[in-house]
Coordinates of C-alpha atoms in Angstrom, one line a residue:
Chain A
M5 CA -10.0 -62.5 -66.8
N6 CA -6.9 -63.6 -68.5
N7 CA -7.1 -60.7 -70.8
N8 CA -7.4 -58.3 -67.9
Q9 CA -4.3 -59.7 -66.2
Q10 CA -2.3 -59.3 -69.3
N11 CA -3.5 -55.7 -69.6
T12 CA -2.3 -54.7 -66.1
S13 CA 1.1 -56.4 -66.7
L14 CA 1.3 -54.6 -70.0
N15 CA 0.6 -51.3 -68.2
E16 CA 3.2 -52.0 -65.6
T17 CA 5.9 -52.8 -68.1
S18 CA 5.1 -49.6 -70.0
L19 CA 5.4 -47.6 -66.8
E20 CA 8.7 -49.3 -66.1
K21 CA 9.8 -48.6 -69.7
V22 CA 9.0 -44.9 -69.4
T23 CA 10.8 -44.7 -66.1
R24 CA 13.8 -46.4 -67.5
K25 CA 13.8 -44.1 -70.6
V26 CA 13.4 -40.9 -68.4
N27 CA 16.2 -42.1 -66.2
D28 CA 18.5 -42.8 -69.1
I29 CA 17.9 -39.4 -70.7
T30 CA 18.3 -37.7 -67.3
K31 CA 21.6 -39.3 -66.7
F32 CA 22.8 -38.6 -70.2
I33 CA 22.0 -34.9 -70.1
N34 CA 23.4 -34.3 -66.6
N35 CA 26.5 -36.3 -67.3
I36 CA 27.3 -34.0 -70.2
T37 CA 26.6 -30.8 -68.3
H38 CA 28.5 -32.0 -65.3
K39 CA 31.5 -32.8 -67.4
I40 CA 31.4 -29.4 -69.1
G41 CA 31.4 -28.1 -65.5
Y42 CA 34.8 -29.8 -65.0
V43 CA 36.3 -27.8 -67.8
L44 CA 34.7 -24.5 -66.7
L45 CA 35.9 -24.8 -63.1
F46 CA 39.4 -25.7 -64.1
G47 CA 39.3 -22.8 -66.6
L48 CA 38.1 -20.4 -63.9
M49 CA 41.0 -21.4 -61.7
L50 CA 43.5 -20.8 -64.6
V51 CA 42.0 -17.5 -65.7
T52 CA 41.9 -16.1 -62.1
V53 CA 45.6 -17.1 -61.6
V54 CA 46.6 -15.6 -64.9
D55 CA 44.7 -12.4 -64.1
V56 CA 46.5 -12.1 -60.7
L57 CA 49.9 -12.7 -62.3
M58 CA 49.2 -10.1 -65.1
R59 CA 48.2 -7.6 -62.5
F60 CA 51.4 -8.1 -60.4
L61 CA 53.9 -8.6 -63.2
F62 CA 52.7 -6.3 -65.9
N63 CA 50.2 -4.2 -64.0
S64 CA 47.6 -5.1 -66.7
P65 CA 44.9 -7.4 -65.4
I66 CA 42.7 -9.3 -67.9
K67 CA 39.6 -7.2 -68.7
G68 CA 36.3 -8.7 -67.6
T69 CA 37.6 -11.3 -65.2
M70 CA 34.9 -10.4 -62.7
E71 CA 32.0 -10.8 -65.2
L72 CA 33.6 -14.0 -66.5
T73 CA 33.8 -15.4 -63.0
E74 CA 30.1 -14.6 -62.4
I75 CA 29.1 -16.4 -65.6
V76 CA 31.2 -19.4 -64.9
V77 CA 29.9 -19.8 -61.3
A78 CA 26.3 -19.5 -62.6
M79 CA 26.9 -22.2 -65.2
V80 CA 28.9 -24.5 -63.1
V81 CA 26.3 -24.5 -60.4
F82 CA 23.3 -25.1 -62.7
F83 CA 25.2 -27.6 -64.8
S84 CA 26.0 -29.9 -61.8
L85 CA 22.8 -29.5 -59.6
G86 CA 21.4 -32.5 -61.4
M87 CA 24.4 -34.7 -60.8
G88 CA 24.4 -33.7 -57.2
Q89 CA 20.8 -34.9 -57.0
I90 CA 21.5 -38.2 -58.9
M91 CA 24.5 -38.9 -56.6
G92 CA 22.5 -38.0 -53.5
N93 CA 24.6 -35.1 -52.4
H94 CA 21.9 -32.7 -51.4
L95 CA 21.5 -31.9 -47.8
E96 CA 18.7 -33.9 -46.1
I97 CA 17.8 -34.6 -42.5
D98 CA 16.6 -38.3 -42.4
F99 CA 16.6 -39.3 -38.8
L100 CA 12.8 -39.0 -38.4
V101 CA 11.5 -40.4 -41.7
N102 CA 13.8 -43.4 -41.4
K103 CA 11.7 -44.6 -38.4
F104 CA 8.6 -44.8 -40.6
P105 CA 7.5 -48.0 -42.3
I106 CA 8.9 -48.3 -45.9
K107 CA 5.5 -47.8 -47.5
V108 CA 4.9 -44.5 -45.7
Q109 CA 8.4 -43.4 -46.6
R110 CA 7.7 -44.0 -50.3
V111 CA 4.4 -42.1 -50.2
V112 CA 6.1 -39.2 -48.5
Q113 CA 8.9 -39.3 -51.1
I114 CA 6.3 -39.3 -54.0
I115 CA 4.7 -36.2 -52.6
I116 CA 8.1 -34.5 -52.2
Y117 CA 9.3 -35.4 -55.7
L118 CA 6.0 -34.3 -57.1
I119 CA 6.2 -30.9 -55.5
G120 CA 9.9 -30.6 -56.3
T121 CA 9.2 -31.4 -60.0
L122 CA 6.4 -28.9 -60.2
L123 CA 8.5 -26.1 -58.6
L124 CA 11.5 -26.8 -60.7
V125 CA 9.4 -26.8 -63.9
L126 CA 8.2 -23.3 -62.8
L127 CA 11.8 -22.3 -62.1
T128 CA 13.0 -23.5 -65.5
W129 CA 10.1 -21.8 -67.3
K130 CA 10.7 -18.5 -65.4
L131 CA 14.4 -18.6 -66.1
F132 CA 13.6 -19.1 -69.8
E133 CA 11.3 -16.0 -69.7
L134 CA 13.9 -14.0 -67.9
G135 CA 16.3 -14.9 -70.7
V136 CA 13.8 -13.9 -73.4
S137 CA 13.1 -10.5 -71.7
S138 CA 16.9 -10.0 -71.3
M139 CA 17.3 -10.8 -75.0
N140 CA 14.7 -8.2 -76.0
S141 CA 16.2 -5.5 -73.8
G142 CA 19.7 -6.2 -75.2
E143 CA 21.3 -6.3 -71.7
V144 CA 25.1 -6.9 -71.9
K145 CA 27.7 -7.8 -69.3
G146 CA 30.1 -5.0 -68.4
D147 CA 33.6 -5.1 -70.0
L148 CA 33.0 -8.3 -71.9
G149 CA 30.0 -7.0 -73.8
L150 CA 28.6 -10.5 -73.7
P151 CA 24.8 -10.6 -73.9
V152 CA 23.3 -11.7 -70.6
Y153 CA 20.6 -13.7 -72.2
I154 CA 23.1 -16.3 -73.4
V155 CA 24.1 -16.9 -69.8
I156 CA 20.5 -17.2 -68.7
F157 CA 19.7 -19.6 -71.5
L158 CA 22.7 -21.8 -70.6
V159 CA 21.6 -21.8 -66.9
T160 CA 18.1 -22.8 -68.1
I161 CA 19.6 -25.8 -69.8
G162 CA 21.1 -26.8 -66.5
S163 CA 17.8 -26.2 -64.8
I164 CA 16.1 -28.6 -67.3
G165 CA 18.6 -31.3 -66.4
F166 CA 18.0 -30.7 -62.6
T167 CA 14.2 -30.8 -63.1
L168 CA 14.5 -34.1 -65.0
T169 CA 16.3 -35.7 -62.0
Y170 CA 13.2 -34.9 -59.9
L171 CA 10.9 -36.3 -62.6
A172 CA 13.0 -39.4 -62.9
A173 CA 13.1 -39.9 -59.1
L174 CA 9.3 -39.4 -59.0
L175 CA 8.7 -42.0 -61.7
T176 CA 11.1 -44.5 -60.1
T177 CA 9.4 -44.3 -56.7
V178 CA 5.9 -44.5 -58.3
T179 CA 7.1 -47.6 -60.3
K180 CA 8.4 -49.2 -57.1
V181 CA 5.1 -48.7 -55.3
V182 CA 3.1 -50.0 -58.3
V183 CA 5.3 -53.0 -59.0
N184 CA 5.3 -54.0 -55.3
K185 CA 1.5 -54.2 -55.4
Chain B
M8 CA -4.1 -13.3 -42.9
S9 CA -1.4 -10.8 -41.8
A10 CA 2.1 -11.0 -43.3
E11 CA 3.5 -11.7 -39.8
L12 CA 1.2 -14.7 -39.3
I13 CA 2.1 -16.1 -42.8
G14 CA 5.7 -15.7 -41.8
F15 CA 5.3 -17.6 -38.6
I16 CA 3.4 -20.4 -40.3
G17 CA 6.0 -20.5 -43.0
I18 CA 8.8 -21.0 -40.5
I19 CA 6.9 -23.9 -38.8
V20 CA 6.1 -25.5 -42.2
L21 CA 9.8 -25.2 -43.2
V22 CA 11.0 -27.0 -40.0
L23 CA 8.4 -29.8 -40.7
L24 CA 9.5 -30.2 -44.3
I25 CA 13.1 -30.5 -43.3
L26 CA 12.2 -33.1 -40.7
F27 CA 10.4 -35.0 -43.4
K28 CA 13.6 -35.4 -45.3
V29 CA 12.8 -32.8 -47.9
P30 CA 16.2 -31.6 -49.1
V31 CA 17.0 -28.3 -47.2
G32 CA 17.4 -26.3 -50.4
L33 CA 14.0 -27.5 -51.8
S34 CA 12.2 -26.9 -48.4
L35 CA 13.4 -23.3 -48.4
L36 CA 12.4 -22.9 -52.1
I37 CA 8.9 -24.3 -51.4
V38 CA 8.2 -22.2 -48.3
G39 CA 9.8 -19.1 -49.8
F40 CA 7.8 -19.4 -53.0
A41 CA 4.5 -20.1 -51.3
G42 CA 5.0 -17.4 -48.7
I43 CA 5.8 -14.7 -51.3
G44 CA 2.8 -15.9 -53.3
L45 CA 0.5 -15.5 -50.2
I46 CA 1.8 -12.2 -49.0
K47 CA 2.1 -10.6 -52.5
N48 CA 0.8 -12.6 -55.4
V49 CA 1.7 -15.6 -57.6
D50 CA 3.3 -13.3 -60.3
V51 CA 5.7 -11.8 -57.8
A52 CA 6.5 -15.2 -56.4
L53 CA 7.2 -16.6 -59.9
S54 CA 9.5 -13.8 -60.9
Q55 CA 11.3 -13.9 -57.6
L56 CA 11.9 -17.7 -58.2
A57 CA 13.9 -17.1 -61.3
S58 CA 15.6 -13.7 -60.5
S59 CA 16.7 -14.7 -57.0
S60 CA 18.1 -18.1 -58.2
F61 CA 20.0 -16.4 -61.0
S62 CA 21.4 -13.6 -58.9
T63 CA 22.5 -16.1 -56.2
V64 CA 24.6 -18.1 -58.7
N65 CA 25.7 -15.1 -60.8
S66 CA 28.1 -14.1 -58.1
Y67 CA 31.7 -13.0 -58.1
S68 CA 32.4 -13.3 -54.3
L69 CA 30.9 -16.8 -54.0
S70 CA 33.3 -18.3 -56.6
V71 CA 35.5 -18.6 -53.5
I72 CA 33.5 -21.7 -52.5
P73 CA 34.4 -24.1 -55.4
L74 CA 37.9 -22.8 -55.6
F75 CA 38.8 -23.5 -52.0
I76 CA 37.1 -26.8 -52.1
L77 CA 39.1 -27.7 -55.2
M78 CA 42.3 -26.9 -53.4
G79 CA 41.3 -29.2 -50.5
M80 CA 40.3 -32.0 -52.9
F81 CA 43.7 -31.8 -54.8
M82 CA 45.5 -32.0 -51.5
S83 CA 43.6 -34.8 -49.9
N84 CA 43.3 -36.9 -53.0
T85 CA 47.0 -36.8 -53.6
G86 CA 47.8 -38.2 -50.1
F87 CA 49.0 -35.0 -48.4
G88 CA 47.2 -35.9 -45.2
N89 CA 49.5 -38.9 -44.8
D90 CA 52.7 -37.0 -45.2
L91 CA 51.5 -34.3 -42.8
F92 CA 50.8 -36.7 -40.0
T93 CA 54.1 -38.5 -40.5
A94 CA 56.0 -35.3 -40.3
V95 CA 54.2 -33.9 -37.2
E96 CA 54.5 -37.3 -35.6
K97 CA 58.3 -37.5 -36.2
W98 CA 58.7 -34.1 -34.5
I99 CA 56.5 -34.5 -31.4
G100 CA 55.6 -38.2 -31.3
K101 CA 57.9 -38.8 -28.4
V102 CA 56.3 -36.5 -25.9
R103 CA 53.6 -38.0 -23.7
G104 CA 50.4 -38.6 -25.7
G105 CA 52.5 -37.4 -28.6
L106 CA 50.6 -39.2 -31.3
A107 CA 47.3 -37.8 -30.1
I108 CA 48.9 -34.3 -30.0
A109 CA 50.3 -34.9 -33.5
T110 CA 46.8 -35.8 -34.6
I111 CA 45.5 -32.4 -33.4
G112 CA 48.5 -30.7 -35.0
A113 CA 48.0 -32.5 -38.3
A114 CA 44.3 -31.7 -38.0
S115 CA 44.9 -28.0 -37.7
I116 CA 47.2 -27.9 -40.7
F117 CA 44.9 -30.1 -42.7
S118 CA 42.0 -27.9 -41.8
A119 CA 43.9 -25.0 -43.3
I120 CA 43.7 -26.6 -46.7
S121 CA 40.4 -28.5 -46.7
G122 CA 37.8 -26.1 -45.3
S123 CA 35.5 -28.8 -44.1
A124 CA 35.2 -30.6 -40.8
N125 CA 33.9 -33.8 -42.4
A126 CA 36.8 -34.1 -44.9
T127 CA 39.3 -33.4 -42.1
T128 CA 37.7 -36.0 -39.8
A129 CA 37.5 -38.7 -42.5
T130 CA 41.1 -38.2 -43.7
L131 CA 42.5 -38.2 -40.2
A132 CA 40.5 -41.2 -39.0
K133 CA 42.0 -43.3 -41.7
I134 CA 45.6 -42.2 -41.1
C135 CA 45.9 -41.5 -37.4
I136 CA 43.8 -44.1 -35.6
P137 CA 45.7 -47.1 -37.0
E138 CA 48.9 -45.4 -36.1
M139 CA 47.9 -44.7 -32.5
E140 CA 46.6 -48.3 -32.1
K141 CA 49.9 -49.6 -33.3
Y142 CA 51.5 -48.0 -30.3
N143 CA 48.8 -49.3 -28.0
Y144 CA 46.9 -46.1 -27.4
K145 CA 43.4 -46.7 -26.0
T146 CA 41.0 -46.7 -29.0
T147 CA 38.5 -44.3 -27.5
F148 CA 41.3 -41.9 -26.7
A149 CA 42.5 -42.1 -30.3
T150 CA 39.0 -41.6 -31.7
A151 CA 38.4 -38.6 -29.4
A152 CA 41.6 -36.9 -30.6
V153 CA 40.4 -37.3 -34.3
A154 CA 36.9 -36.1 -33.5
A155 CA 38.2 -33.0 -31.7
G156 CA 40.8 -32.3 -34.4
G157 CA 38.1 -32.6 -37.1
T158 CA 36.1 -29.7 -35.7
L159 CA 39.0 -27.4 -36.4
G160 CA 38.1 -27.7 -40.1
S161 CA 35.2 -25.3 -39.7
L162 CA 37.2 -22.7 -38.0
I163 CA 40.7 -22.4 -39.4
P164 CA 40.5 -20.7 -42.9
P165 CA 39.4 -21.5 -45.5
S166 CA 36.4 -22.6 -43.6
V167 CA 33.3 -23.2 -45.8
L168 CA 31.0 -22.4 -42.9
L169 CA 32.6 -19.0 -42.3
I170 CA 32.3 -18.2 -46.1
L171 CA 28.7 -19.2 -45.9
Y172 CA 28.1 -17.0 -42.9
G173 CA 29.5 -14.2 -44.9
A174 CA 27.2 -14.9 -47.8
L175 CA 24.2 -15.0 -45.6
T176 CA 24.9 -11.9 -43.5
S177 CA 27.0 -9.8 -45.9
E178 CA 29.8 -9.7 -43.4
P179 CA 33.0 -9.4 -45.5
I180 CA 34.3 -12.9 -46.4
G181 CA 37.9 -11.9 -46.3
A182 CA 37.6 -10.5 -42.7
L183 CA 35.7 -13.6 -41.6
L184 CA 38.4 -16.0 -42.9
I185 CA 41.0 -13.9 -41.1
A186 CA 38.9 -13.9 -37.9
G187 CA 38.9 -17.7 -37.8
I188 CA 42.7 -17.9 -37.6
V189 CA 43.5 -17.1 -33.9
P190 CA 40.5 -18.9 -32.4
G191 CA 41.3 -21.9 -34.6
I192 CA 44.9 -22.1 -33.4
L193 CA 43.9 -21.5 -29.7
M194 CA 41.3 -24.2 -29.9
A195 CA 43.9 -26.6 -31.2
I196 CA 46.2 -25.6 -28.3
C197 CA 43.4 -26.2 -25.9
F198 CA 42.8 -29.7 -27.3
M199 CA 46.5 -30.4 -26.9
I200 CA 46.5 -29.3 -23.3
L201 CA 43.5 -31.5 -22.7
I202 CA 45.3 -34.5 -24.1
N203 CA 48.3 -33.7 -22.0
I204 CA 46.2 -33.6 -18.8
Q205 CA 44.4 -36.8 -19.7
V206 CA 47.6 -38.7 -20.2
R207 CA 49.1 -37.3 -17.0
M208 CA 46.0 -38.6 -15.1
K209 CA 45.9 -42.0 -16.9
P210 CA 49.3 -42.8 -18.4
E211 CA 48.1 -46.2 -19.6
I212 CA 45.8 -44.7 -22.3
A213 CA 48.9 -43.6 -24.2
P214 CA 52.1 -45.6 -23.7
Q215 CA 55.2 -43.5 -24.3
R216 CA 57.1 -44.4 -27.4
T217 CA 60.7 -45.5 -26.8
E218 CA 62.4 -45.4 -30.2
T219 CA 64.1 -42.2 -31.1
V220 CA 63.9 -40.3 -34.3
S221 CA 67.1 -38.8 -35.6
M222 CA 67.3 -35.2 -36.5
K223 CA 68.0 -36.1 -40.1
E224 CA 64.8 -38.1 -40.3
K225 CA 62.9 -35.2 -38.7
V226 CA 64.1 -32.7 -41.3
Y227 CA 63.6 -35.2 -44.1
S228 CA 60.0 -35.6 -43.1
L229 CA 59.3 -32.0 -43.8
K230 CA 60.3 -32.4 -47.5
N231 CA 56.8 -33.2 -48.6
V232 CA 55.0 -30.9 -46.2
W233 CA 56.6 -27.4 -46.5
P234 CA 55.4 -26.7 -50.1
F235 CA 51.8 -27.1 -49.1
L236 CA 52.4 -24.8 -46.1
I237 CA 53.8 -22.2 -48.5
I238 CA 50.7 -22.5 -50.7
F239 CA 48.5 -21.9 -47.6
L240 CA 50.6 -19.0 -46.5
I241 CA 50.5 -17.3 -49.9
S242 CA 46.8 -17.7 -50.4
I243 CA 45.5 -16.9 -46.9
G244 CA 48.4 -14.5 -46.4
G245 CA 47.4 -12.7 -49.6
I246 CA 44.0 -12.1 -48.2
Y247 CA 45.5 -10.9 -44.9
V248 CA 47.8 -8.4 -46.6
G249 CA 45.0 -7.3 -48.8
V250 CA 46.6 -8.1 -52.2
F251 CA 44.0 -10.8 -53.2
T252 CA 40.3 -11.1 -52.9
P253 CA 39.3 -14.4 -51.2
N254 CA 38.4 -16.0 -54.5
E255 CA 41.7 -15.1 -56.0
A256 CA 43.3 -16.7 -53.0
G257 CA 41.2 -19.8 -53.6
A258 CA 42.3 -20.0 -57.3
I259 CA 45.9 -19.5 -56.4
G260 CA 45.7 -22.1 -53.7
A261 CA 44.0 -24.6 -56.0
M262 CA 46.5 -23.9 -58.8
G263 CA 49.5 -24.2 -56.4
A264 CA 48.2 -27.5 -55.1
F265 CA 47.7 -28.7 -58.7
I266 CA 51.1 -27.8 -59.9
L267 CA 52.8 -29.2 -56.8
S268 CA 51.0 -32.5 -57.2
V269 CA 52.0 -32.7 -60.9
V270 CA 55.6 -31.9 -60.1
T271 CA 55.8 -34.5 -57.4
R272 CA 54.2 -37.0 -59.7
R273 CA 51.2 -37.6 -57.5
M274 CA 48.6 -36.2 -59.9
S275 CA 46.9 -38.5 -62.4
L276 CA 44.1 -37.9 -64.8
K277 CA 41.8 -39.9 -62.6
I278 CA 42.7 -37.9 -59.5
L279 CA 42.1 -34.7 -61.4
L280 CA 38.7 -35.8 -62.7
D281 CA 37.7 -37.2 -59.3
S282 CA 38.7 -34.0 -57.6
L283 CA 36.7 -31.9 -60.1
D284 CA 33.7 -34.2 -59.8
E285 CA 33.7 -34.1 -55.9
T286 CA 34.3 -30.4 -55.8
L287 CA 31.3 -29.7 -58.1
R288 CA 29.0 -32.0 -56.2
I289 CA 29.8 -30.4 -52.8
T290 CA 29.6 -26.9 -54.4
V291 CA 26.1 -27.5 -55.8
M292 CA 25.0 -28.9 -52.4
I293 CA 25.9 -25.6 -50.8
F294 CA 24.6 -23.5 -53.7
F295 CA 21.2 -25.3 -53.8
V296 CA 20.8 -24.3 -50.1
L297 CA 21.9 -20.8 -50.9
I298 CA 19.4 -20.5 -53.7
G299 CA 16.6 -21.6 -51.4
A300 CA 17.9 -19.3 -48.7
S301 CA 17.8 -16.3 -51.0
I302 CA 14.1 -16.9 -51.8
F303 CA 13.2 -17.8 -48.2
G304 CA 15.1 -14.6 -47.1
R305 CA 12.9 -12.4 -49.4
F306 CA 9.9 -14.1 -48.0
L307 CA 11.0 -13.4 -44.4
A308 CA 11.8 -9.8 -45.2
L309 CA 8.3 -9.4 -46.7
S310 CA 6.7 -11.0 -43.6
K311 CA 8.6 -8.4 -41.4
I312 CA 9.3 -11.1 -38.8
P313 CA 13.0 -10.4 -38.5
M314 CA 12.3 -6.7 -37.8
L315 CA 9.4 -7.5 -35.5
L316 CA 11.4 -10.0 -33.4
S317 CA 14.5 -7.8 -33.4
D318 CA 12.5 -4.8 -32.2
S319 CA 10.7 -6.6 -29.5
I320 CA 13.8 -8.4 -28.2
T321 CA 16.0 -5.3 -28.2
S322 CA 13.3 -3.4 -26.4
L323 CA 13.1 -6.0 -23.7
D324 CA 14.3 -4.8 -20.3
V325 CA 17.1 -7.4 -19.9
A326 CA 20.8 -7.1 -20.4
P327 CA 22.0 -8.0 -23.9
F328 CA 24.1 -10.6 -22.4
V329 CA 21.0 -12.6 -21.2
I330 CA 19.6 -12.6 -24.8
L331 CA 22.9 -13.6 -26.2
T332 CA 23.1 -16.5 -23.7
L333 CA 19.6 -17.6 -24.6
I334 CA 20.4 -17.5 -28.3
L335 CA 23.6 -19.5 -27.8
V336 CA 21.8 -22.2 -25.7
V337 CA 19.2 -22.5 -28.5
Y338 CA 22.1 -23.0 -31.0
F339 CA 23.6 -25.7 -28.8
F340 CA 20.4 -27.7 -29.0
L341 CA 19.8 -27.0 -32.7
G342 CA 23.4 -28.3 -33.3
M343 CA 22.4 -31.6 -31.8
F344 CA 19.7 -32.2 -34.3
L345 CA 20.6 -30.2 -37.5
E346 CA 23.5 -29.8 -39.8
G347 CA 25.6 -26.6 -39.5
I348 CA 24.7 -25.3 -43.0
A349 CA 21.0 -25.9 -42.3
I350 CA 21.1 -24.1 -39.0
M351 CA 22.8 -21.1 -40.6
V352 CA 20.2 -20.6 -43.4
L353 CA 17.3 -21.2 -41.0
T354 CA 18.4 -18.9 -38.2
L355 CA 20.7 -16.2 -39.5
P356 CA 18.1 -14.0 -41.3
I357 CA 16.4 -13.6 -37.9
V358 CA 19.3 -13.9 -35.4
Y359 CA 21.9 -11.8 -37.1
P360 CA 20.0 -8.5 -37.0
I361 CA 19.1 -9.1 -33.3
I362 CA 22.8 -9.7 -32.5
T363 CA 24.0 -6.7 -34.3
D364 CA 21.2 -4.5 -32.9
L365 CA 22.3 -5.6 -29.4
G366 CA 25.7 -4.2 -30.3
Y367 CA 27.7 -7.4 -30.7
N368 CA 30.4 -7.7 -33.4
G369 CA 29.2 -9.7 -36.4
L370 CA 32.5 -11.4 -37.1
W371 CA 32.8 -12.4 -33.5
F372 CA 29.3 -13.9 -33.5
G373 CA 30.1 -15.9 -36.7
V374 CA 33.0 -17.6 -35.0
I375 CA 31.1 -18.2 -31.7
M376 CA 28.1 -19.6 -33.6
I377 CA 30.2 -22.0 -35.7
L378 CA 32.0 -23.2 -32.6
I379 CA 28.7 -24.0 -30.8
V380 CA 27.1 -25.6 -33.8
N381 CA 30.2 -27.7 -34.2
I382 CA 29.7 -29.2 -30.8
G383 CA 26.7 -30.9 -32.4
V384 CA 29.0 -33.0 -34.6
L385 CA 30.3 -34.7 -31.4
T386 CA 27.0 -35.2 -29.6
P387 CA 24.2 -37.8 -29.9
P388 CA 21.9 -38.2 -31.7
L389 CA 23.4 -36.9 -34.9
G390 CA 27.1 -36.5 -34.1
L391 CA 28.3 -36.6 -37.7
S392 CA 32.0 -36.8 -36.9
V393 CA 31.5 -39.7 -34.5
Y394 CA 29.5 -41.5 -37.2
I395 CA 32.3 -40.9 -39.8
I396 CA 34.9 -42.3 -37.4
A397 CA 32.7 -45.2 -36.5
G398 CA 32.3 -46.0 -40.2
I399 CA 36.1 -46.2 -40.5
V400 CA 37.0 -47.8 -37.1
K401 CA 34.8 -50.8 -36.9
H402 CA 35.9 -52.5 -33.7
V403 CA 34.7 -49.8 -31.2
S404 CA 31.0 -49.1 -30.5
I405 CA 29.5 -45.7 -31.3
E406 CA 28.5 -45.3 -27.6
Q407 CA 32.1 -45.6 -26.5
I408 CA 33.3 -43.0 -29.1
F409 CA 30.6 -40.7 -27.9
K410 CA 31.7 -41.2 -24.3
G411 CA 35.3 -40.6 -25.3
V412 CA 34.6 -37.1 -26.8
I413 CA 33.0 -35.7 -23.6
P414 CA 36.2 -34.1 -22.4
S415 CA 36.6 -32.4 -25.8
I416 CA 33.1 -31.1 -25.6
I417 CA 33.7 -29.6 -22.2
T418 CA 36.9 -28.0 -23.5
M419 CA 35.0 -26.5 -26.4
I420 CA 32.3 -25.0 -24.1
L421 CA 35.0 -23.5 -21.8
F422 CA 36.7 -22.1 -24.9
I423 CA 33.5 -20.5 -26.1
I424 CA 33.0 -18.9 -22.6
L425 CA 36.6 -17.6 -22.9
L426 CA 35.7 -16.0 -26.3
I427 CA 32.6 -14.4 -24.9
I428 CA 34.6 -12.9 -22.0
F429 CA 37.4 -11.8 -24.3
P430 CA 35.9 -11.0 -27.8
E431 CA 39.1 -9.3 -28.8
I432 CA 40.6 -12.8 -29.3
V433 CA 38.5 -13.0 -32.4
T434 CA 38.3 -9.4 -33.5
F435 CA 41.8 -8.0 -33.1
L436 CA 43.3 -9.7 -36.1
P437 CA 40.6 -8.7 -38.7
E438 CA 40.5 -5.2 -37.1
I439 CA 44.2 -4.5 -37.7
T440 CA 44.0 -6.0 -41.2
F441 CA 40.9 -4.3 -42.5
K442 CA 41.0 -0.9 -40.7

C-alpha cells in the first residue's frame, strides 16, 4: 500500500520533471531563434533602404535584394512562430469554450495540442525532406547563387522550435490534469 | 465520397474547430491536410504541407507586413500618439465637440502609421479619453469617439487587413493600399460630422472649452508631428507615384521612423528591442494563418467547391445586386462573431471568385468587406474595440460603451451604402495611379 502510493507520487514527479525539462528546452531554443529574428528583420529594413537609395542615387541597385528578402521573410517567420505560441499571440476564438467547465476545457486542449504536435512533426519532417531533395538537385536562388537547401534547413530548425512549443503545452496540460487527480 | 462532399464537410469541421478554440492557423492546417489526403492521397497531402508552407513564407511581396508593422511599433512606442493628439487638439479643440473631433483626426493620422485597428484604439483610449474627461465630456461620448476612430486603422494605408486581402485574392497590394485612402478620409469626415450633430443636439455632452490657444502655441505643437507626416507621405506617396514597391515603402517608413526617434532622443535600446519583439509576434500570428490558408486553399480548389458555388450563383436568375447584398449581410453577422483576419481566410477563397464573376471590382469589394467586418469590432458579443477601451477606462460599464457607439455604427452602415451606390469613390484613385 505504502509502496504503491510512493510509486504513483514518483511517477507524477517524473512526469512533472519531464514537462519542466521540455518547457525549458523549448523556451531556450525559441528565445534564441526569436532574437536572431530581431537582427534579421532590422537587417532587412536596412538592406531594402540601401537598395532603394543605390537605385535612386547611383542607378545601381544591390543585386539579389529580392531573393534576400524572400529568404529573410521565410526565416523570420519560422524563427518566431514558437515565441508567438509561447506568448499566446496566435489567433483563437474562445467565447464558446470558455463557457465549458475547466475539466472539459483541459480535455479539449489536450486533444488540440496532441493533433497540433503530430501535424507539426509531419510538417517539420517534410520540410527536412524538401531540404534534402533540394540539396540533391543543387537548386540555387537567382542572382545570389545561394543554395535553396540552406534556407529550407534553417526554416526546418524554426519548425522544430514551433513543434516543441506544442509538445510542451501538451505535457503541461496533461501534467495539470494528472496532478489535479 | 465525392470531392464536393469532402469539401463541404471540411468547411463545417473547420468552423467547429475554430469555435473550439483551436488556433485559426492550425484549424486551417488540419482541415486542409486531412481534406487533401482524402481527395488525393496522404503522400500528396504530406508534400503539400511542406511545399505550401515554405512557398507562403518564402515571399517577396509579403515582406511588406513586418516592415509596416515595425514602422507603426517605432512610432507608437516612442510616444508619437501623444504629440499627435496634442497638436490636433490645439488646432481644433475650441470648436464644439472639438476634443472628440480631434480624437477622430488623431485617429486618422495614427492609422496612417500603425496599420491596425487594435493598436490605434488602444493608443487613443489611453491618451484621448482622460483628456476629454478633464473637460467634462460625457464618458460614453468620449469612448464612442475613440471606438469609431480606431476602425479607421483598418482602412487608411498601410492597413494590414487590406494587405492580407491582397495576399489572399492576388489583387495588387499597392493598388489596394491606395484604394483605402479616399474612403478612409471620407469615413473620418463622416464621423466628425456625426460628432458635430450629436453635440448640437445635446450640448451638455461636450462642454465648450473657454481658454484660447495662441497661434504661437499652435505652430509650436506641430514641431513633433510634421516629420512623421513626411515619412508617411514619402512611403505611401512613393507607392502612389510608382517609384517604390509596397515593401520598399514599408522599409523606408520604418527606417524613417527609427532615425527620427533616434534624432529626437526618444529611442532607447529597450524600445528598439520591444518594437522588434512585438512586430515579430504580430507578424507570425498573421503568417501562421496565411500558411494554414494556403493549404486550406489548395484543398478547396481540389474540392471544386468555389467553382461549383460560383457557377450556380452566377447562373441564378437574380440581379447581381441581390447576391451582393446577401453576401454583405452574411459578412455583417460573421463580423459579430469572428475576427477580421479569420473571416477573410475562411470566406475569400469562395466569395472572391463569385464577386468578380458577377462583375464587381475586386479592389472595391476589399474596401467594402473590411468596412463591414469592422462594424463587428463595435458590436456585442465580441466587439474587440469596445473591450480594449473597457480595459483601459474602468469606470464605465461595457454595456454603456456599446450603447454609445450605436450612432457610429449607423454612420458606418450609411457610408457603406454610399460606397455601394458610388463605387468610383474607391476605384478612381487606384485607377488613375495604376493605369
